[in-house]
Amino acid sequence: MQNEIKSKQPLLAGNGSLAEPGWCRRNLYAYNIGARARSIWRLKEWDFYQISNGRVMVQLNLFNISLATCATFGLVDLQTGEKLDTLCLQPLTPHKNRLNPNGDFPNRTVFSQGKTHLLFNTTDSAHDLQLSTVCGGKPLRCAFHCARLQPHESITIATPFAEKGCFFYTNKINCLATEGVVTAGEKTYKFSKSDTFTVLDWGRGIWPHKNMWYWANGSTYLNGVPFGFELTWGFGDESAATETALFYGGVCHKLGAVSLEHDPQEYGWMRPWHFREENGRLDLTMTPFYDNVTDLMPLGLAGMKTHQVHGLWNGTVVLDDGKKLQIENMYAFCEKVHNKW
């Protein structure tokens, strides 16, 4: 079942559970969290932007998990493995720094703490991202202009869990052609919209303490037409809708469930990953070239452990009208994440 939401409606019922699980092409849910949160201390909100040209990747994130609000910056040279990262944290923020209610429509988010100043500004035509902070004792500044298509469909999904009052509400926006610059000390990294794309991972939710997900995403040009895919699974009850879609020329083409032939955790992170969609509309193989490992789970007690594997993708996908697209050496990534938080 793929329950498409086609009109505006509240996200949550009075008891804090999802009013109607499903998916939509634009974010039509009203984020009416208010006093409906099962526990304000378990509420998580984030605006996460990942920018890459296949050689250098930048991650900009602002999240509020009630215990703290944090602005983070990460840069990885996917060819050499060189990394830059920094964060600015403000503790105990359950009733402040609550993030915007809808990342798919115009909004403005500002965070300032000490020497860190972050601005995410969304309009109908673009997402503009700015950050100034300190990294390794040196000034770090970045600015990105991420252009939206007209129209620009995406995928929003509201997923329940078996545990009462738990939900995952997210909007993924692909195919944001991006230009920008990062200056870190004496180093400068430039990004051109000819080969750089951004994905926005906008999320809100309350979920069980222990969980796992797969997330694969990528954008490129196919014969000059913007193309992308969003594949997330393993997180919550997907019986009403799966978080799986293709994007072509600004239009969303909904997919069914996607699975991997082998679990990379057992099969090997740097061996080929083979993805299939249940109706035969996606058959892709990723050949990895870099594994970005983040282990924020000390002693395995609490936190997050991520293998975000970057590679070249080959195979075929099928649009809603039956048109088959050939994918050749497309740069994209897939991650497997374990959480205890």
XYZ file of C-alpha atoms in Angstrom:
341
model
C 0.000 0.000 0.000
C 1.199 3.522 -0.827
C -1.195 5.969 0.847
C -0.664 9.309 -0.911
C -1.718 12.401 1.040
C -3.222 14.883 -1.432
C -4.593 17.648 0.791
C -3.369 19.579 3.823
C -4.034 17.911 7.159
C -2.700 17.771 10.734
C 0.177 15.391 11.368
C -0.843 14.200 14.830
C -4.032 13.141 16.547
C -4.795 14.304 20.065
C -2.953 11.368 21.655
C 0.322 12.190 19.880
C 0.070 9.373 17.325
C -0.005 9.991 13.579
C -3.453 10.986 12.337
C -2.878 9.381 8.917
C 0.410 7.700 7.974
C 1.360 8.144 4.332
C 3.463 10.071 1.845
C 3.128 13.221 -0.275
C 4.883 14.990 -3.163
C 4.998 18.275 -1.251
C 4.870 18.495 2.527
C 1.120 18.798 3.155
C 1.200 17.845 6.829
C 0.769 20.499 9.529
C 3.360 19.864 12.246
C 1.034 20.276 15.222
C 3.349 18.885 17.889
C 2.396 21.397 20.610
C 1.451 19.561 23.804
C 0.933 16.319 21.866
C 4.526 15.155 22.297
C 4.680 11.935 24.290
C 7.685 13.442 26.053
C 9.319 16.733 25.120
C 12.645 15.210 26.192
C 12.373 12.559 23.459
C 11.445 14.955 20.650
C 14.067 15.235 17.902
C 14.151 17.879 15.162
C 16.805 18.471 12.509
C 17.581 20.239 9.237
C 20.440 18.320 7.625
C 21.999 19.340 4.309
C 24.510 17.119 2.506
C 26.383 18.726 -0.376
C 28.728 16.860 -2.717
C 30.304 16.803 -6.154
C 31.569 13.245 -5.729
C 35.025 14.456 -4.711
C 34.346 16.558 -1.627
C 31.322 16.251 0.655
C 30.004 18.813 3.139
C 27.422 18.187 5.845
C 25.623 21.068 7.559
C 23.254 20.175 10.348
C 21.170 21.989 12.926
C 19.379 19.723 15.359
C 17.475 20.060 18.602
C 17.090 16.846 20.592
C 15.784 18.707 23.670
C 18.818 17.692 25.712
C 20.753 20.094 23.478
C 20.708 22.119 20.280
C 23.734 21.637 18.082
C 25.064 23.181 14.867
C 27.558 20.908 13.131
C 29.858 21.166 10.129
C 31.687 18.306 8.473
C 33.816 18.152 5.324
C 35.287 14.990 3.842
C 37.662 14.763 0.904
C 36.318 11.548 -0.616
C 39.560 11.036 -2.560
C 42.089 11.434 0.263
C 39.976 10.839 3.368
C 40.989 14.193 4.861
C 38.322 15.510 7.251
C 37.324 18.774 8.885
C 34.607 18.913 11.502
C 33.370 21.146 14.267
C 30.264 21.699 16.346
C 28.663 24.240 18.617
C 26.373 22.988 21.369
C 23.778 24.687 23.555
C 22.565 22.375 26.351
C 19.057 21.818 27.700
C 16.811 23.291 24.998
C 13.426 21.503 25.272
C 11.524 24.789 25.125
C 13.795 26.894 22.903
C 15.362 26.657 19.438
C 12.441 24.611 18.124
C 12.968 24.289 14.380
C 10.714 25.332 11.490
C 7.405 23.467 10.973
C 7.891 22.785 7.240
C 11.179 22.630 5.339
C 9.504 22.325 1.929
C 8.093 25.862 1.976
C 9.661 29.275 2.700
C 11.187 29.516 6.161
C 14.172 31.057 7.905
C 16.248 29.380 10.623
C 18.923 31.197 12.628
C 21.244 29.868 15.336
C 23.952 31.861 17.129
C 26.173 30.775 19.985
C 29.564 32.304 20.732
C 31.590 32.453 17.513
C 29.137 30.261 15.601
C 26.480 31.850 13.415
C 24.256 29.742 11.150
C 21.528 30.752 8.714
C 19.298 28.466 6.646
C 16.984 30.539 4.439
C 14.443 28.779 2.215
C 12.452 30.522 -0.509
C 10.323 29.201 -3.356
C 13.398 29.195 -5.598
C 16.338 28.190 -3.379
C 17.842 27.107 -0.081
C 20.629 29.481 0.979
C 22.990 28.160 3.645
C 25.555 30.177 5.592
C 27.828 29.279 8.482
C 30.680 31.068 10.210
C 32.479 29.332 13.061
C 35.871 28.105 14.255
C 37.463 24.790 13.303
C 40.796 23.674 14.731
C 41.391 27.152 16.108
C 41.010 28.753 12.671
C 38.085 30.658 11.125
C 35.736 28.597 8.979
C 33.119 30.068 6.675
C 30.849 28.540 4.101
C 28.007 29.699 1.886
C 25.902 27.660 -0.522
C 23.100 28.504 -2.940
C 20.956 25.425 -3.607
C 18.530 26.065 -6.469
C 15.062 24.525 -6.584
C 13.418 23.379 -9.794
C 10.055 24.736 -10.895
C 8.123 22.647 -10.011
C 10.162 20.742 -7.440
C 8.448 17.675 -6.045
C 10.067 15.747 -3.207
C 8.944 13.018 -0.826
C 7.468 13.536 2.618
C 6.566 10.544 4.741
C 4.879 10.044 8.109
C 5.782 6.654 9.580
C 4.422 5.174 12.828
C 6.038 2.724 15.235
C 4.472 -0.026 17.309
C 5.319 1.947 20.448
C 2.498 4.361 21.290
C 3.202 8.040 20.622
C 6.245 7.341 18.435
C 6.502 8.609 14.861
C 8.988 9.594 12.153
C 8.118 12.597 9.968
C 10.587 13.513 7.248
C 10.947 15.371 3.961
C 13.782 14.555 1.553
C 14.470 17.102 -1.197
C 16.792 15.923 -3.991
C 18.221 17.551 -7.107
C 19.177 20.888 -5.531
C 21.842 22.131 -7.967
C 24.398 23.904 -5.793
C 27.195 26.422 -5.992
C 29.229 27.646 -3.064
C 32.498 27.901 -1.216
C 34.097 26.722 2.020
C 37.039 28.617 3.486
C 38.828 26.867 6.332
C 41.993 28.606 7.449
C 44.205 28.830 4.360
C 42.191 26.252 2.398
C 39.353 27.019 0.004
C 36.941 24.509 -1.512
C 34.758 25.648 -4.409
C 31.607 23.946 -5.645
C 29.983 24.421 -9.065
C 26.322 23.859 -9.899
C 27.454 21.932 -12.991
C 28.339 18.893 -10.866
C 27.292 19.631 -7.265
C 23.991 18.632 -5.700
C 22.493 19.000 -2.246
C 19.947 16.811 -0.499
C 17.896 18.186 2.383
C 17.048 15.644 5.059
C 14.409 17.434 7.146
C 13.134 15.384 10.062
C 10.974 15.534 13.166
C 9.945 12.730 15.462
C 9.850 10.629 18.589
C 10.924 7.020 18.235
C 12.015 3.964 20.222
C 15.358 4.164 21.993
C 16.976 1.428 19.881
C 16.571 1.434 16.094
C 18.278 1.061 12.712
C 17.836 2.456 9.212
C 19.237 2.318 5.703
C 19.372 5.555 3.715
C 20.503 5.802 0.082
C 20.365 9.019 -1.900
C 21.853 10.656 -4.966
C 21.276 13.264 -7.672
C 22.803 13.860 -11.090
C 21.972 14.918 -14.641
C 20.766 12.333 -17.162
C 21.026 13.815 -20.656
C 20.721 17.256 -19.091
C 17.640 16.382 -16.999
C 17.945 16.446 -13.179
C 17.538 12.926 -11.800
C 17.682 11.567 -8.280
C 16.555 8.801 -5.980
C 15.608 8.492 -2.319
C 15.635 5.071 -0.652
C 15.092 4.718 3.102
C 13.891 1.580 4.834
C 14.061 -0.447 8.032
C 12.751 2.359 10.239
C 9.221 2.062 11.619
C 6.021 0.551 10.207
C 6.099 1.068 6.426
C 2.751 -0.622 5.706
C 1.078 2.704 4.770
C 3.950 3.969 2.611
C 7.619 3.400 1.873
C 10.182 6.187 1.727
C 11.295 5.262 -1.785
C 11.089 7.406 -4.912
C 12.719 8.534 -8.134
C 12.878 12.175 -9.226
C 13.121 13.191 -12.867
C 12.775 16.723 -14.167
C 11.258 17.883 -10.877
C 8.584 15.152 -10.754
C 8.361 12.424 -8.099
C 7.886 8.814 -9.276
C 6.866 6.648 -6.307
C 8.500 3.254 -5.801
C 7.607 0.261 -3.669
C 9.766 -1.465 -1.094
C 13.510 -1.694 -1.765
C 15.904 -4.270 -0.365
C 19.575 -5.224 -0.473
C 20.829 -8.575 -1.707
C 23.336 -8.761 1.172
C 23.710 -7.062 4.544
C 26.967 -5.079 4.132
C 27.663 -5.353 7.844
C 28.184 -9.088 7.312
C 29.066 -9.192 3.596
C 31.621 -6.363 3.676
C 31.202 -2.587 3.517
C 33.445 -2.169 0.469
C 31.995 -4.998 -1.607
C 29.266 -4.223 -4.209
C 25.789 -3.373 -2.863
C 22.916 -4.684 -5.017
C 19.552 -2.913 -4.628
C 16.209 -4.166 -5.975
C 12.676 -2.745 -5.867
C 9.782 -5.151 -5.283
C 8.070 -4.379 -8.622
C 11.235 -4.465 -10.714
C 11.395 -0.691 -11.141
C 14.880 -0.318 -9.687
C 17.884 -2.584 -10.123
C 21.082 -0.812 -9.119
C 24.522 -1.858 -7.938
C 26.800 0.459 -5.993
C 30.546 -0.107 -6.230
C 31.979 1.584 -3.113
C 35.052 3.781 -3.084
C 34.844 5.408 0.380
C 33.313 4.467 3.745
C 32.680 7.459 5.994
C 32.515 5.895 9.454
C 31.129 7.838 12.410
C 31.120 6.105 15.783
C 29.348 8.206 18.399
C 28.293 5.254 20.559
C 30.853 4.935 23.376
C 30.918 1.425 24.849
C 27.816 0.644 22.776
C 25.604 2.182 25.445
C 24.055 5.222 23.744
C 24.503 7.312 20.615
C 24.820 6.653 16.888
C 27.077 4.502 14.716
C 27.118 5.152 10.966
C 28.729 3.639 7.901
C 27.928 6.065 5.071
C 29.362 4.371 2.006
C 29.974 6.394 -1.160
C 30.265 4.805 -4.558
C 29.410 4.651 -8.246
C 25.985 3.293 -9.166
C 25.021 1.359 -12.291
C 21.807 -0.279 -13.468
C 18.278 0.696 -14.468
C 15.229 2.461 -13.049
C 11.697 2.721 -14.450
C 9.524 5.852 -14.284
C 5.753 5.895 -13.715
C 5.059 5.931 -17.470
C 7.208 2.833 -18.041
C 10.216 4.698 -19.420
C 13.446 2.910 -18.485
C 16.491 4.991 -17.592
C 20.020 3.634 -17.757
C 22.236 4.663 -14.837
C 25.970 4.663 -15.547
C 28.637 5.481 -12.955
C 26.368 7.798 -10.982
C 27.874 9.061 -7.736
C 25.629 8.466 -4.711
C 25.774 6.975 -1.220
C 24.049 4.531 1.095
C 24.357 4.412 4.860
C 23.458 1.951 7.568
C 22.895 3.542 10.955
C 22.422 2.024 14.405
C 20.941 4.257 17.108
C 20.498 4.078 20.850
C 19.159 7.497 21.855
